[in-house]
Amino acid sequence: MNVLKVPARTIAVFVLPCLLLYTCMVFVPILVSVYCGLLDWNGIAKAKFVGLANFERIFTSDSVFWPSVKRTMMFAVFSMLEIPFCLLLAILLNRYVRKANTLVTMYFLPVILSVVIIGQLWKTIYNPASMGGMLNGILLAIGLESWTRSWLTEPQIAMYALYFVSLWQYFGYHLLIQFTGVQNIPNELYEAAKIDGAEGFKADRYITLPLIVPIFKISIVLAFIGSLQSFDLIWVMTGGGPAHATDTVSTYMYNMSFLSMKYGYGSALASILVVICLSFTIVINFVFKRIENKVS
């Protein structure tokens, strides 16, 4: 293979502007946030340096933080459940459906809608039947009156209602990624496997799955890390309520920083969220690197 040799100075000319921009837009705000987490500050008045007091309070005496971490992790885990199903559907669409691109485009439509619109739409669907809620109305119509709920105001139910909306919104997104990955596998490999007697799911076992691992990893990382930062949908639908029952680390951080005017405390929460995201990114990359080495 011919490799184009480009001088290091030329590479630097193209890379440095992006690197500087990324540093200013990502790393500098992170460092500022960590510093603000060391302050007792409402964002307006004079700040007081308190060291690690905010972090100590978060880890030892904050009754909202650990439940919010648990909900954040559950949100991330739920967001990954649909990815294997998306892969299976992508394989079936690619193999058996003639105009699969049209179907994938239809599944993708919720992704391009504004989160605010989706949130308001599902709030209406989850409303009580007396207020025109479609879900409760359907349950009443088919005789399942005992299943009707105040979906967004019952603490035990509200978070699961949000999980479902998130799964619905991003189903098409992950399906598109998996479908593109499956389509890019050369047909010659399947034809060669067919000659050797491997067809259908047997061919998928030895061809599709090993070659789709990098694409699968992209979906997992995007779903998991994106869910750890989940904020907009939850804020639009419940605002973290009722009684913090749907608070994740992101919504709790926003609540403390801008509604409770505890900017230093909120910055400490933001710093912890960054550490959580980075940690899981490293773990996921490590796990998939081992899987890729194993199947290659």
mmCIF file with all atom_site columns, C-alpha atoms in Angstrom, residues 29-108:
data_model
loop_
_atom_site.group_PDB
_atom_site.id
_atom_site.type_symbol
_atom_site.label_atom_id
_atom_site.label_alt_id
_atom_site.label_comp_id
_atom_site.label_asym_id
_atom_site.label_entity_id
_atom_site.label_seq_id
_atom_site.pdbx_PDB_ins_code
_atom_site.Cartn_x
_atom_site.Cartn_y
_atom_site.Cartn_z
_atom_site.occupancy
_atom_site.B_iso_or_equiv
_atom_site.pdbx_formal_charge
_atom_site.auth_seq_id
_atom_site.auth_comp_id
_atom_site.auth_asym_id
_atom_site.auth_atom_id
_atom_site.pdbx_PDB_model_num
ATOM 1  C CA . PRO A 1 29  ? -14.095 25.040 31.172 1.00 0.00 ? 29  PRO A CA 1
ATOM 2  C CA . ILE A 1 30  ? -13.390 21.753 32.964 1.00 0.00 ? 30  ILE A CA 1
ATOM 3  C CA . LEU A 1 31  ? -10.478 23.308 34.858 1.00 0.00 ? 31  LEU A CA 1
ATOM 4  C CA . VAL A 1 32  ? -12.563 26.380 35.694 1.00 0.00 ? 32  VAL A CA 1
ATOM 5  C CA . SER A 1 33  ? -15.373 24.127 36.919 1.00 0.00 ? 33  SER A CA 1
ATOM 6  C CA . VAL A 1 34  ? -12.989 22.175 39.148 1.00 0.00 ? 34  VAL A CA 1
ATOM 7  C CA . TYR A 1 35  ? -11.678 25.430 40.613 1.00 0.00 ? 35  TYR A CA 1
ATOM 8  C CA . CYS A 1 36  ? -15.204 26.773 41.213 1.00 0.00 ? 36  CYS A CA 1
ATOM 9  C CA . GLY A 1 37  ? -15.986 23.486 42.979 1.00 0.00 ? 37  GLY A CA 1
ATOM 10 C CA . LEU A 1 38  ? -13.486 24.550 45.636 1.00 0.00 ? 38  LEU A CA 1
ATOM 11 C CA . LEU A 1 39  ? -15.435 27.729 46.381 1.00 0.00 ? 39  LEU A CA 1
ATOM 12 C CA . ASP A 1 40  ? -18.427 28.634 48.468 1.00 0.00 ? 40  ASP A CA 1
ATOM 13 C CA . TRP A 1 41  ? -19.990 30.910 45.873 1.00 0.00 ? 41  TRP A CA 1
ATOM 14 C CA . ASN A 1 42  ? -23.453 31.815 44.655 1.00 0.00 ? 42  ASN A CA 1
ATOM 15 C CA . GLY A 1 43  ? -22.132 32.988 41.285 1.00 0.00 ? 43  GLY A CA 1
ATOM 16 C CA . ILE A 1 44  ? -22.563 36.701 42.058 1.00 0.00 ? 44  ILE A CA 1
ATOM 17 C CA . ALA A 1 45  ? -21.172 37.719 45.433 1.00 0.00 ? 45  ALA A CA 1
ATOM 18 C CA . LYS A 1 46  ? -17.572 37.381 46.571 1.00 0.00 ? 46  LYS A CA 1
ATOM 19 C CA . ALA A 1 47  ? -16.415 33.774 46.590 1.00 0.00 ? 47  ALA A CA 1
ATOM 20 C CA . LYS A 1 48  ? -14.915 32.055 49.614 1.00 0.00 ? 48  LYS A CA 1
ATOM 21 C CA . PHE A 1 49  ? -12.298 29.321 49.176 1.00 0.00 ? 49  PHE A CA 1
ATOM 22 C CA . VAL A 1 50  ? -13.410 26.205 51.091 1.00 0.00 ? 50  VAL A CA 1
ATOM 23 C CA . GLY A 1 51  ? -11.089 23.578 49.627 1.00 0.00 ? 51  GLY A CA 1
ATOM 24 C CA . LEU A 1 52  ? -12.652 20.131 49.291 1.00 0.00 ? 52  LEU A CA 1
ATOM 25 C CA . ALA A 1 53  ? -15.598 20.908 51.577 1.00 0.00 ? 53  ALA A CA 1
ATOM 26 C CA . ASN A 1 54  ? -18.126 20.770 48.721 1.00 0.00 ? 54  ASN A CA 1
ATOM 27 C CA . PHE A 1 55  ? -16.833 17.383 47.574 1.00 0.00 ? 55  PHE A CA 1
ATOM 28 C CA . GLU A 1 56  ? -16.824 16.053 51.154 1.00 0.00 ? 56  GLU A CA 1
ATOM 29 C CA . ARG A 1 57  ? -20.415 17.156 51.652 1.00 0.00 ? 57  ARG A CA 1
ATOM 30 C CA . ILE A 1 58  ? -21.485 15.589 48.353 1.00 0.00 ? 58  ILE A CA 1
ATOM 31 C CA . PHE A 1 59  ? -19.979 12.209 49.186 1.00 0.00 ? 59  PHE A CA 1
ATOM 32 C CA . THR A 1 60  ? -20.850 12.045 52.880 1.00 0.00 ? 60  THR A CA 1
ATOM 33 C CA . SER A 1 61  ? -24.007 13.979 53.716 1.00 0.00 ? 61  SER A CA 1
ATOM 34 C CA . ASP A 1 62  ? -25.909 14.761 50.522 1.00 0.00 ? 62  ASP A CA 1
ATOM 35 C CA . SER A 1 63  ? -29.051 12.605 50.518 1.00 0.00 ? 63  SER A CA 1
ATOM 36 C CA . VAL A 1 64  ? -29.861 13.449 46.886 1.00 0.00 ? 64  VAL A CA 1
ATOM 37 C CA . PHE A 1 65  ? -26.473 12.784 45.254 1.00 0.00 ? 65  PHE A CA 1
ATOM 38 C CA . TRP A 1 66  ? -26.125 8.989  45.492 1.00 0.00 ? 66  TRP A CA 1
ATOM 39 C CA . PRO A 1 67  ? -29.729 8.264  44.391 1.00 0.00 ? 67  PRO A CA 1
ATOM 40 C CA . SER A 1 68  ? -29.136 10.640 41.463 1.00 0.00 ? 68  SER A CA 1
ATOM 41 C CA . VAL A 1 69  ? -25.959 8.702  40.565 1.00 0.00 ? 69  VAL A CA 1
ATOM 42 C CA . LYS A 1 70  ? -27.939 5.457  40.663 1.00 0.00 ? 70  LYS A CA 1
ATOM 43 C CA . ARG A 1 71  ? -30.626 6.905  38.360 1.00 0.00 ? 71  ARG A CA 1
ATOM 44 C CA . THR A 1 72  ? -27.938 8.251  36.009 1.00 0.00 ? 72  THR A CA 1
ATOM 45 C CA . MET A 1 73  ? -26.312 4.826  35.785 1.00 0.00 ? 73  MET A CA 1
ATOM 46 C CA . MET A 1 74  ? -29.682 3.157  35.246 1.00 0.00 ? 74  MET A CA 1
ATOM 47 C CA . PHE A 1 75  ? -30.433 5.671  32.482 1.00 0.00 ? 75  PHE A CA 1
ATOM 48 C CA . ALA A 1 76  ? -27.145 4.747  30.804 1.00 0.00 ? 76  ALA A CA 1
ATOM 49 C CA . VAL A 1 77  ? -27.744 0.996  31.154 1.00 0.00 ? 77  VAL A CA 1
ATOM 50 C CA . PHE A 1 78  ? -31.286 1.243  29.785 1.00 0.00 ? 78  PHE A CA 1
ATOM 51 C CA . SER A 1 79  ? -30.030 3.291  26.825 1.00 0.00 ? 79  SER A CA 1
ATOM 52 C CA . MET A 1 80  ? -27.758 0.384  25.800 1.00 0.00 ? 80  MET A CA 1
ATOM 53 C CA . LEU A 1 81  ? -30.447 -2.296 25.936 1.00 0.00 ? 81  LEU A CA 1
ATOM 54 C CA . GLU A 1 82  ? -31.840 -1.396 22.542 1.00 0.00 ? 82  GLU A CA 1
ATOM 55 C CA . ILE A 1 83  ? -28.500 -1.568 20.686 1.00 0.00 ? 83  ILE A CA 1
ATOM 56 C CA . PRO A 1 84  ? -28.337 -5.407 20.305 1.00 0.00 ? 84  PRO A CA 1
ATOM 57 C CA . PHE A 1 85  ? -31.939 -5.328 19.072 1.00 0.00 ? 85  PHE A CA 1
ATOM 58 C CA . CYS A 1 86  ? -30.999 -2.548 16.619 1.00 0.00 ? 86  CYS A CA 1
ATOM 59 C CA . LEU A 1 87  ? -28.157 -4.730 15.326 1.00 0.00 ? 87  LEU A CA 1
ATOM 60 C CA . LEU A 1 88  ? -30.486 -7.703 14.846 1.00 0.00 ? 88  LEU A CA 1
ATOM 61 C CA . LEU A 1 89  ? -33.053 -5.510 13.081 1.00 0.00 ? 89  LEU A CA 1
ATOM 62 C CA . ALA A 1 90  ? -30.311 -3.983 10.889 1.00 0.00 ? 90  ALA A CA 1
ATOM 63 C CA . ILE A 1 91  ? -29.198 -7.467 9.794  1.00 0.00 ? 91  ILE A CA 1
ATOM 64 C CA . LEU A 1 92  ? -32.784 -8.517 8.998  1.00 0.00 ? 92  LEU A CA 1
ATOM 65 C CA . LEU A 1 93  ? -33.539 -5.285 7.125  1.00 0.00 ? 93  LEU A CA 1
ATOM 66 C CA . ASN A 1 94  ? -30.344 -5.538 5.101  1.00 0.00 ? 94  ASN A CA 1
ATOM 67 C CA . ARG A 1 95  ? -31.030 -9.166 4.201  1.00 0.00 ? 95  ARG A CA 1
ATOM 68 C CA . TYR A 1 96  ? -34.767 -9.396 3.649  1.00 0.00 ? 96  TYR A CA 1
ATOM 69 C CA . VAL A 1 97  ? -36.178 -5.898 2.980  1.00 0.00 ? 97  VAL A CA 1
ATOM 70 C CA . ARG A 1 98  ? -35.782 -4.432 -0.490 1.00 0.00 ? 98  ARG A CA 1
ATOM 71 C CA . LYS A 1 99  ? -36.209 -0.730 0.381  1.00 0.00 ? 99  LYS A CA 1
ATOM 72 C CA . ALA A 1 100 ? -34.719 -0.871 3.843  1.00 0.00 ? 100 ALA A CA 1
ATOM 73 C CA . ASN A 1 101 ? -33.306 2.660  3.615  1.00 0.00 ? 101 ASN A CA 1
ATOM 74 C CA . THR A 1 102 ? -36.831 4.075  3.654  1.00 0.00 ? 102 THR A CA 1
ATOM 75 C CA . LEU A 1 103 ? -37.703 2.181  6.817  1.00 0.00 ? 103 LEU A CA 1
ATOM 76 C CA . VAL A 1 104 ? -34.475 3.247  8.527  1.00 0.00 ? 104 VAL A CA 1
ATOM 77 C CA . THR A 1 105 ? -35.212 6.867  7.603  1.00 0.00 ? 105 THR A CA 1
ATOM 78 C CA . MET A 1 106 ? -38.673 6.581  9.169  1.00 0.00 ? 106 MET A CA 1
ATOM 79 C CA . TYR A 1 107 ? -37.196 5.136  12.372 1.00 0.00 ? 107 TYR A CA 1
ATOM 80 C CA . PHE A 1 108 ? -34.699 8.028  12.411 1.00 0.00 ? 108 PHE A CA 1
#
